[in-house]
mmCIF file with all atom_site columns, C-alpha atoms in Angstrom:
data_model
loop_
_atom_site.group_PDB
_atom_site.id
_atom_site.type_symbol
_atom_site.label_atom_id
_atom_site.label_alt_id
_atom_site.label_comp_id
_atom_site.label_asym_id
_atom_site.label_entity_id
_atom_site.label_seq_id
_atom_site.pdbx_PDB_ins_code
_atom_site.Cartn_x
_atom_site.Cartn_y
_atom_site.Cartn_z
_atom_site.occupancy
_atom_site.B_iso_or_equiv
_atom_site.pdbx_formal_charge
_atom_site.auth_seq_id
_atom_site.auth_comp_id
_atom_site.auth_asym_id
_atom_site.auth_atom_id
_atom_site.pdbx_PDB_model_num
ATOM 1   C CA . LYS A 1 1   ? -13.184 28.011 -72.860 1.00 0.00 ? 158 LYS A CA 1
ATOM 2   C CA . SER A 1 2   ? -13.908 31.354 -71.079 1.00 0.00 ? 159 SER A CA 1
ATOM 3   C CA . ASP A 1 3   ? -16.569 29.734 -68.867 1.00 0.00 ? 160 ASP A CA 1
ATOM 4   C CA . ASP A 1 4   ? -13.145 27.765 -67.197 1.00 0.00 ? 161 ASP A CA 1
ATOM 5   C CA . ALA A 1 5   ? -11.535 30.365 -66.309 1.00 0.00 ? 162 ALA A CA 1
ATOM 6   C CA . LEU A 1 6   ? -10.639 30.852 -62.401 1.00 0.00 ? 163 LEU A CA 1
ATOM 7   C CA . PRO A 1 7   ? -9.781  34.336 -60.269 1.00 0.00 ? 164 PRO A CA 1
ATOM 8   C CA . LEU A 1 8   ? -6.487  34.674 -59.123 1.00 0.00 ? 165 LEU A CA 1
ATOM 9   C CA . THR A 1 9   ? -5.995  36.883 -56.348 1.00 0.00 ? 166 THR A CA 1
ATOM 10  C CA . ILE A 1 10  ? -1.853  37.345 -55.788 1.00 0.00 ? 167 ILE A CA 1
ATOM 11  C CA . THR A 1 11  ? -0.745  38.866 -52.556 1.00 0.00 ? 168 THR A CA 1
ATOM 12  C CA . VAL A 1 12  ? 2.628   40.762 -52.126 1.00 0.00 ? 169 VAL A CA 1
ATOM 13  C CA . THR A 1 13  ? 4.200   40.905 -49.171 1.00 0.00 ? 170 THR A CA 1
ATOM 14  C CA . ASP A 1 14  ? 7.332   43.361 -47.647 1.00 0.00 ? 171 ASP A CA 1
ATOM 15  C CA . ALA A 1 15  ? 7.620   45.313 -50.706 1.00 0.00 ? 172 ALA A CA 1
ATOM 16  C CA . PRO A 1 16  ? 7.676   49.367 -50.407 1.00 0.00 ? 173 PRO A CA 1
ATOM 17  C CA . ASP A 1 17  ? 4.400   51.338 -51.613 1.00 0.00 ? 174 ASP A CA 1
ATOM 18  C CA . GLY A 1 18  ? 5.109   52.057 -55.434 1.00 0.00 ? 175 GLY A CA 1
ATOM 19  C CA . ALA A 1 19  ? 7.209   49.282 -56.235 1.00 0.00 ? 176 ALA A CA 1
ATOM 20  C CA . GLU A 1 20  ? 6.966   46.912 -59.002 1.00 0.00 ? 177 GLU A CA 1
ATOM 21  C CA . ALA A 1 21  ? 6.506   43.941 -58.737 1.00 0.00 ? 178 ALA A CA 1
ATOM 22  C CA . VAL A 1 22  ? 7.130   40.593 -60.680 1.00 0.00 ? 179 VAL A CA 1
ATOM 23  C CA . ILE A 1 23  ? 5.078   37.713 -60.107 1.00 0.00 ? 180 ILE A CA 1
ATOM 24  C CA . PRO A 1 24  ? 5.887   34.373 -62.623 1.00 0.00 ? 181 PRO A CA 1
ATOM 25  C CA . LEU A 1 25  ? 3.039   32.218 -62.930 1.00 0.00 ? 182 LEU A CA 1
ATOM 26  C CA . ARG A 1 26  ? 2.876   28.420 -64.414 1.00 0.00 ? 183 ARG A CA 1
ATOM 27  C CA . VAL A 1 27  ? -0.007  26.908 -65.198 1.00 0.00 ? 184 VAL A CA 1
ATOM 28  C CA . ALA A 1 28  ? -0.340  23.766 -65.848 1.00 0.00 ? 185 ALA A CA 1
ATOM 29  C CA . ASP A 1 29  ? -3.924  21.062 -67.394 1.00 0.00 ? 186 ASP A CA 1
ATOM 30  C CA . ALA A 1 30  ? -5.122  17.797 -66.241 1.00 0.00 ? 187 ALA A CA 1
ATOM 31  C CA . GLU A 1 31  ? -3.554  16.937 -69.811 1.00 0.00 ? 188 GLU A CA 1
ATOM 32  C CA . GLY A 1 32  ? -0.040  17.820 -68.462 1.00 0.00 ? 189 GLY A CA 1
ATOM 33  C CA . ASN A 1 33  ? 1.053   20.953 -70.913 1.00 0.00 ? 190 ASN A CA 1
ATOM 34  C CA . GLU A 1 34  ? 2.803   23.398 -69.062 1.00 0.00 ? 191 GLU A CA 1
ATOM 35  C CA . TRP A 1 35  ? 2.494   27.364 -69.080 1.00 0.00 ? 192 TRP A CA 1
ATOM 36  C CA . ARG A 1 36  ? 4.783   29.664 -67.326 1.00 0.00 ? 193 ARG A CA 1
ATOM 37  C CA . PHE A 1 37  ? 4.458   33.334 -67.780 1.00 0.00 ? 194 PHE A CA 1
ATOM 38  C CA . ALA A 1 38  ? 5.284   36.495 -65.560 1.00 0.00 ? 195 ALA A CA 1
ATOM 39  C CA . VAL A 1 39  ? 2.614   39.283 -64.104 1.00 0.00 ? 196 VAL A CA 1
ATOM 40  C CA . LYS A 1 40  ? 4.434   42.759 -63.670 1.00 0.00 ? 197 LYS A CA 1
ATOM 41  C CA . ALA A 1 41  ? 1.525   45.242 -61.136 1.00 0.00 ? 198 ALA A CA 1
ATOM 42  C CA . ARG A 1 42  ? 2.328   47.842 -59.088 1.00 0.00 ? 199 ARG A CA 1
ATOM 43  C CA . VAL A 1 43  ? 2.066   47.628 -55.039 1.00 0.00 ? 200 VAL A CA 1
ATOM 44  C CA . ALA A 1 44  ? -0.448  49.787 -53.880 1.00 0.00 ? 201 ALA A CA 1
ATOM 45  C CA . ALA A 1 45  ? -0.510  51.301 -50.852 1.00 0.00 ? 202 ALA A CA 1
ATOM 46  C CA . ALA A 1 46  ? -2.469  50.071 -48.283 1.00 0.00 ? 203 ALA A CA 1
ATOM 47  C CA . LEU A 1 47  ? -5.116  52.700 -46.684 1.00 0.00 ? 204 LEU A CA 1
ATOM 48  C CA . PRO A 1 48  ? -4.624  53.765 -43.299 1.00 0.00 ? 205 PRO A CA 1
ATOM 49  C CA . THR A 1 49  ? -6.890  52.025 -40.868 1.00 0.00 ? 206 THR A CA 1
ATOM 50  C CA . ALA A 1 50  ? -7.516  54.647 -38.628 1.00 0.00 ? 207 ALA A CA 1
ATOM 51  C CA . THR A 1 51  ? -7.004  58.582 -38.803 1.00 0.00 ? 208 THR A CA 1
ATOM 52  C CA . SER A 1 52  ? -3.547  59.837 -36.617 1.00 0.00 ? 209 SER A CA 1
ATOM 53  C CA . LEU A 1 53  ? -0.500  62.465 -36.745 1.00 0.00 ? 210 LEU A CA 1
ATOM 54  C CA . GLU A 1 54  ? 2.206   61.046 -35.947 1.00 0.00 ? 211 GLU A CA 1
ATOM 55  C CA . ALA A 1 55  ? 5.593   62.474 -34.353 1.00 0.00 ? 212 ALA A CA 1
ATOM 56  C CA . ASN A 1 56  ? 7.557   65.157 -36.499 1.00 0.00 ? 213 ASN A CA 1
ATOM 57  C CA . PHE A 1 57  ? 11.779  63.817 -37.075 1.00 0.00 ? 214 PHE A CA 1
ATOM 58  C CA . PRO A 1 58  ? 13.936  64.888 -36.602 1.00 0.00 ? 215 PRO A CA 1
ATOM 59  C CA . ASN A 1 59  ? 13.218  65.867 -33.576 1.00 0.00 ? 216 ASN A CA 1
ATOM 60  C CA . PRO A 1 60  ? 14.419  67.980 -32.038 1.00 0.00 ? 217 PRO A CA 1
ATOM 61  C CA . PHE A 1 61  ? 15.747  69.850 -35.491 1.00 0.00 ? 218 PHE A CA 1
ATOM 62  C CA . ASN A 1 62  ? 17.270  73.012 -37.254 1.00 0.00 ? 219 ASN A CA 1
ATOM 63  C CA . PRO A 1 63  ? 16.305  74.192 -39.527 1.00 0.00 ? 220 PRO A CA 1
ATOM 64  C CA . SER A 1 64  ? 13.331  71.655 -40.828 1.00 0.00 ? 221 SER A CA 1
ATOM 65  C CA . THR A 1 65  ? 11.193  68.906 -39.760 1.00 0.00 ? 222 THR A CA 1
ATOM 66  C CA . THR A 1 66  ? 9.435   66.560 -41.373 1.00 0.00 ? 223 THR A CA 1
ATOM 67  C CA . ILE A 1 67  ? 5.661   65.951 -40.027 1.00 0.00 ? 224 ILE A CA 1
ATOM 68  C CA . GLY A 1 68  ? 3.669   62.654 -41.049 1.00 0.00 ? 225 GLY A CA 1
ATOM 69  C CA . TYR A 1 69  ? -0.377  61.939 -40.651 1.00 0.00 ? 226 TYR A CA 1
ATOM 70  C CA . ARG A 1 70  ? -2.464  59.008 -42.161 1.00 0.00 ? 227 ARG A CA 1
ATOM 71  C CA . LEU A 1 71  ? -5.965  60.226 -43.372 1.00 0.00 ? 228 LEU A CA 1
ATOM 72  C CA . ASN A 1 72  ? -8.454  56.671 -42.935 1.00 0.00 ? 229 ASN A CA 1
ATOM 73  C CA . THR A 1 73  ? -11.041 58.941 -45.342 1.00 0.00 ? 230 THR A CA 1
ATOM 74  C CA . ALA A 1 74  ? -10.496 61.437 -47.689 1.00 0.00 ? 231 ALA A CA 1
ATOM 75  C CA . GLY A 1 75  ? -11.211 64.786 -46.230 1.00 0.00 ? 232 GLY A CA 1
ATOM 76  C CA . ASP A 1 76  ? -10.661 68.346 -45.365 1.00 0.00 ? 233 ASP A CA 1
ATOM 77  C CA . VAL A 1 77  ? -7.287  69.200 -43.534 1.00 0.00 ? 234 VAL A CA 1
ATOM 78  C CA . LYS A 1 78  ? -5.954  71.965 -41.237 1.00 0.00 ? 235 LYS A CA 1
ATOM 79  C CA . LEU A 1 79  ? -1.987  71.268 -40.247 1.00 0.00 ? 236 LEU A CA 1
ATOM 80  C CA . THR A 1 80  ? -1.158  74.451 -38.524 1.00 0.00 ? 237 THR A CA 1
ATOM 81  C CA . VAL A 1 81  ? 2.002   75.842 -36.407 1.00 0.00 ? 238 VAL A CA 1
ATOM 82  C CA . HIS A 1 82  ? 2.059   77.045 -32.542 1.00 0.00 ? 239 HIS A CA 1
ATOM 83  C CA . ASN A 1 83  ? 4.185   79.274 -30.866 1.00 0.00 ? 240 ASN A CA 1
ATOM 84  C CA . SER A 1 84  ? 3.895   78.638 -27.085 1.00 0.00 ? 241 SER A CA 1
ATOM 85  C CA . LEU A 1 85  ? 1.512   81.554 -26.912 1.00 0.00 ? 242 LEU A CA 1
ATOM 86  C CA . GLY A 1 86  ? -1.028  78.758 -29.270 1.00 0.00 ? 243 GLY A CA 1
ATOM 87  C CA . GLN A 1 87  ? -0.543  81.643 -31.711 1.00 0.00 ? 244 GLN A CA 1
ATOM 88  C CA . VAL A 1 88  ? -1.073  80.278 -35.146 1.00 0.00 ? 245 VAL A CA 1
ATOM 89  C CA . VAL A 1 89  ? 2.740   81.177 -37.068 1.00 0.00 ? 246 VAL A CA 1
ATOM 90  C CA . LYS A 1 90  ? 2.402   78.849 -40.107 1.00 0.00 ? 247 LYS A CA 1
ATOM 91  C CA . ARG A 1 91  ? -0.352  76.683 -41.750 1.00 0.00 ? 248 ARG A CA 1
ATOM 92  C CA . LEU A 1 92  ? 0.932   74.035 -43.322 1.00 0.00 ? 249 LEU A CA 1
ATOM 93  C CA . VAL A 1 93  ? -2.094  72.335 -45.313 1.00 0.00 ? 250 VAL A CA 1
ATOM 94  C CA . ASP A 1 94  ? -5.934  73.770 -45.412 1.00 0.00 ? 251 ASP A CA 1
ATOM 95  C CA . SER A 1 95  ? -7.274  71.944 -47.737 1.00 0.00 ? 252 SER A CA 1
ATOM 96  C CA . PRO A 1 96  ? -9.020  68.350 -48.556 1.00 0.00 ? 253 PRO A CA 1
ATOM 97  C CA . GLN A 1 97  ? -6.439  65.397 -48.801 1.00 0.00 ? 254 GLN A CA 1
ATOM 98  C CA . ALA A 1 98  ? -7.300  61.935 -50.119 1.00 0.00 ? 255 ALA A CA 1
ATOM 99  C CA . ALA A 1 99  ? -7.250  58.941 -47.978 1.00 0.00 ? 256 ALA A CA 1
ATOM 100 C CA . GLY A 1 100 ? -3.499  57.495 -47.407 1.00 0.00 ? 257 GLY A CA 1
ATOM 101 C CA . VAL A 1 101 ? 0.151   58.515 -45.569 1.00 0.00 ? 258 VAL A CA 1
ATOM 102 C CA . HIS A 1 102 ? 0.907   62.625 -45.819 1.00 0.00 ? 259 HIS A CA 1
ATOM 103 C CA . THR A 1 103 ? 4.325   63.979 -45.472 1.00 0.00 ? 260 THR A CA 1
ATOM 104 C CA . ILE A 1 104 ? 5.395   67.682 -45.051 1.00 0.00 ? 261 ILE A CA 1
ATOM 105 C CA . GLN A 1 105 ? 8.140   69.707 -44.159 1.00 0.00 ? 262 GLN A CA 1
ATOM 106 C CA . TRP A 1 106 ? 8.472   72.915 -42.142 1.00 0.00 ? 263 TRP A CA 1
ATOM 107 C CA . ASP A 1 107 ? 11.540  74.789 -42.706 1.00 0.00 ? 264 ASP A CA 1
ATOM 108 C CA . GLY A 1 108 ? 10.706  76.721 -39.524 1.00 0.00 ? 265 GLY A CA 1
ATOM 109 C CA . ARG A 1 109 ? 9.546   79.929 -41.150 1.00 0.00 ? 266 ARG A CA 1
ATOM 110 C CA . ASP A 1 110 ? 6.552   81.898 -39.899 1.00 0.00 ? 267 ASP A CA 1
ATOM 111 C CA . GLU A 1 111 ? 3.929   83.070 -42.825 1.00 0.00 ? 268 GLU A CA 1
ATOM 112 C CA . ASN A 1 112 ? 5.968   85.999 -44.233 1.00 0.00 ? 269 ASN A CA 1
ATOM 113 C CA . GLY A 1 113 ? 8.966   84.145 -44.800 1.00 0.00 ? 270 GLY A CA 1
ATOM 114 C CA . THR A 1 114 ? 10.977  85.163 -41.425 1.00 0.00 ? 271 THR A CA 1
ATOM 115 C CA . ALA A 1 115 ? 12.827  82.252 -39.326 1.00 0.00 ? 272 ALA A CA 1
ATOM 116 C CA . VAL A 1 116 ? 11.482  81.756 -36.230 1.00 0.00 ? 273 VAL A CA 1
ATOM 117 C CA . SER A 1 117 ? 13.246  81.737 -33.061 1.00 0.00 ? 274 SER A CA 1
ATOM 118 C CA . SER A 1 118 ? 14.574  78.075 -31.119 1.00 0.00 ? 275 SER A CA 1
ATOM 119 C CA . GLY A 1 119 ? 12.196  76.813 -29.005 1.00 0.00 ? 276 GLY A CA 1
ATOM 120 C CA . VAL A 1 120 ? 9.107   74.392 -28.452 1.00 0.00 ? 277 VAL A CA 1
ATOM 121 C CA . TYR A 1 121 ? 6.394   74.464 -31.230 1.00 0.00 ? 278 TYR A CA 1
ATOM 122 C CA . PHE A 1 122 ? 3.102   72.733 -31.422 1.00 0.00 ? 279 PHE A CA 1
ATOM 123 C CA . CYS A 1 123 ? 1.914   71.057 -34.360 1.00 0.00 ? 280 CYS A CA 1
ATOM 124 C CA . ARG A 1 124 ? -2.395  70.376 -34.455 1.00 0.00 ? 281 ARG A CA 1
ATOM 125 C CA . MET A 1 125 ? -4.281  68.610 -36.847 1.00 0.00 ? 282 MET A CA 1
ATOM 126 C CA . THR A 1 126 ? -7.922  68.362 -37.831 1.00 0.00 ? 283 THR A CA 1
ATOM 127 C CA . THR A 1 127 ? -10.552 67.015 -39.734 1.00 0.00 ? 284 THR A CA 1
ATOM 128 C CA . GLY A 1 128 ? -13.699 65.656 -39.509 1.00 0.00 ? 285 GLY A CA 1
ATOM 129 C CA . GLY A 1 129 ? -13.693 64.438 -36.218 1.00 0.00 ? 286 GLY A CA 1
ATOM 130 C CA . TYR A 1 130 ? -10.260 63.927 -35.442 1.00 0.00 ? 287 TYR A CA 1
ATOM 131 C CA . ALA A 1 131 ? -7.779  66.863 -33.484 1.00 0.00 ? 288 ALA A CA 1
ATOM 132 C CA . ASN A 1 132 ? -4.102  65.961 -32.457 1.00 0.00 ? 289 ASN A CA 1
ATOM 133 C CA . THR A 1 133 ? -0.952  67.962 -31.429 1.00 0.00 ? 290 THR A CA 1
ATOM 134 C CA . ILE A 1 134 ? 2.343   67.589 -31.161 1.00 0.00 ? 291 ILE A CA 1
ATOM 135 C CA . ARG A 1 135 ? 5.027   68.454 -29.390 1.00 0.00 ? 292 ARG A CA 1
ATOM 136 C CA . MET A 1 136 ? 8.144   70.399 -31.699 1.00 0.00 ? 293 MET A CA 1
ATOM 137 C CA . MET A 1 137 ? 11.671  71.546 -30.278 1.00 0.00 ? 294 MET A CA 1
ATOM 138 C CA . LEU A 1 138 ? 13.001  73.687 -32.971 1.00 0.00 ? 295 LEU A CA 1
ATOM 139 C CA . ALA A 1 139 ? 17.276  73.873 -32.065 1.00 0.00 ? 296 ALA A CA 1
ATOM 140 C CA . ASN A 1 140 ? 19.075  76.794 -31.297 1.00 0.00 ? 297 ASN A CA 1
ATOM 141 C CA . ARG A 1 141 ? 19.683  78.680 -34.209 1.00 0.00 ? 298 ARG A CA 1
ATOM 142 C CA . ARG A 1 142 ? 22.984  80.380 -33.692 1.00 0.00 ? 299 ARG A CA 1
ATOM 143 C CA . ARG A 1 143 ? 24.884  77.384 -32.397 1.00 0.00 ? 300 ARG A CA 1
ATOM 144 C CA . GLY A 1 144 ? 22.835  74.677 -34.213 1.00 0.00 ? 301 GLY A CA 1
ATOM 145 C CA . MET A 1 145 ? 22.599  71.130 -32.788 1.00 0.00 ? 302 MET A CA 1
ATOM 146 C CA . ARG A 1 146 ? 26.670  70.426 -32.694 1.00 0.00 ? 303 ARG A CA 1
ATOM 147 C CA . ASN A 1 147 ? 26.157  72.414 -29.132 1.00 0.00 ? 304 ASN A CA 1
ATOM 148 C CA . VAL A 1 148 ? 23.098  70.460 -27.929 1.00 0.00 ? 305 VAL A CA 1
ATOM 149 C CA . ARG A 1 149 ? 23.894  68.241 -24.187 1.00 0.00 ? 306 ARG A CA 1
ATOM 150 C CA . MET A 1 150 ? 22.213  65.217 -24.116 1.00 0.00 ? 307 MET A CA 1
ATOM 151 C CA . ALA A 1 151 ? 22.454  63.728 -20.837 1.00 0.00 ? 308 ALA A CA 1
ATOM 152 C CA . LEU A 1 152 ? 22.809  60.087 -19.758 1.00 0.00 ? 309 LEU A CA 1
ATOM 153 C CA . PRO A 1 153 ? 21.533  57.481 -17.286 1.00 0.00 ? 310 PRO A CA 1
ATOM 154 C CA . ILE A 1 154 ? 24.868  57.543 -15.530 1.00 0.00 ? 311 ILE A CA 1
ATOM 155 C CA . THR A 1 155 ? 25.439  59.603 -13.211 1.00 0.00 ? 312 THR A CA 1
ATOM 156 C CA . GLY A 1 156 ? 27.943  63.017 -13.342 1.00 0.00 ? 313 GLY A CA 1
ATOM 157 C CA . ALA A 1 157 ? 28.383  61.811 -17.473 1.00 0.00 ? 314 ALA A CA 1
ATOM 158 C CA . ALA A 1 158 ? 27.079  64.323 -20.285 1.00 0.00 ? 315 ALA A CA 1
ATOM 159 C CA . LEU A 1 159 ? 27.748  63.643 -24.220 1.00 0.00 ? 316 LEU A CA 1
ATOM 160 C CA . VAL A 1 160 ? 28.416  66.633 -26.493 1.00 0.00 ? 317 VAL A CA 1
ATOM 161 C CA . THR A 1 161 ? 27.373  66.313 -30.344 1.00 0.00 ? 318 THR A CA 1
#
């Protein structure tokens, strides 16, 4: 009878958000009767515990980069790209956003769709009482990343990629 129903909570670990999980169950009563069945469920993303602006990747980049951010509560979000003079180059987000994990790509273009020059840019996020800025490096557009030199910790050595 339904009054004898016991609550059942199943926790799925090590599964990516949105994945489908199939949980096999075996239920037995005191008389030795046994039932086997499976429960199918979609794994829901856990809400972030804090709001944050993540480092972009790749960095340096050419021609585009992905910027991630986390919202522990829903709210109005502004995500803007600024040049080294502090001028707004591109508005990536300016709208209400749901709580959760978000990503957006910047293609290295300004508000008019024109490719910006290589150099340092800043991505600023504001929402509620939170504000943070990250530094991004757009690699040389003419030569691309093939000619970027990276210093190694060994004296006198360099790696050409």
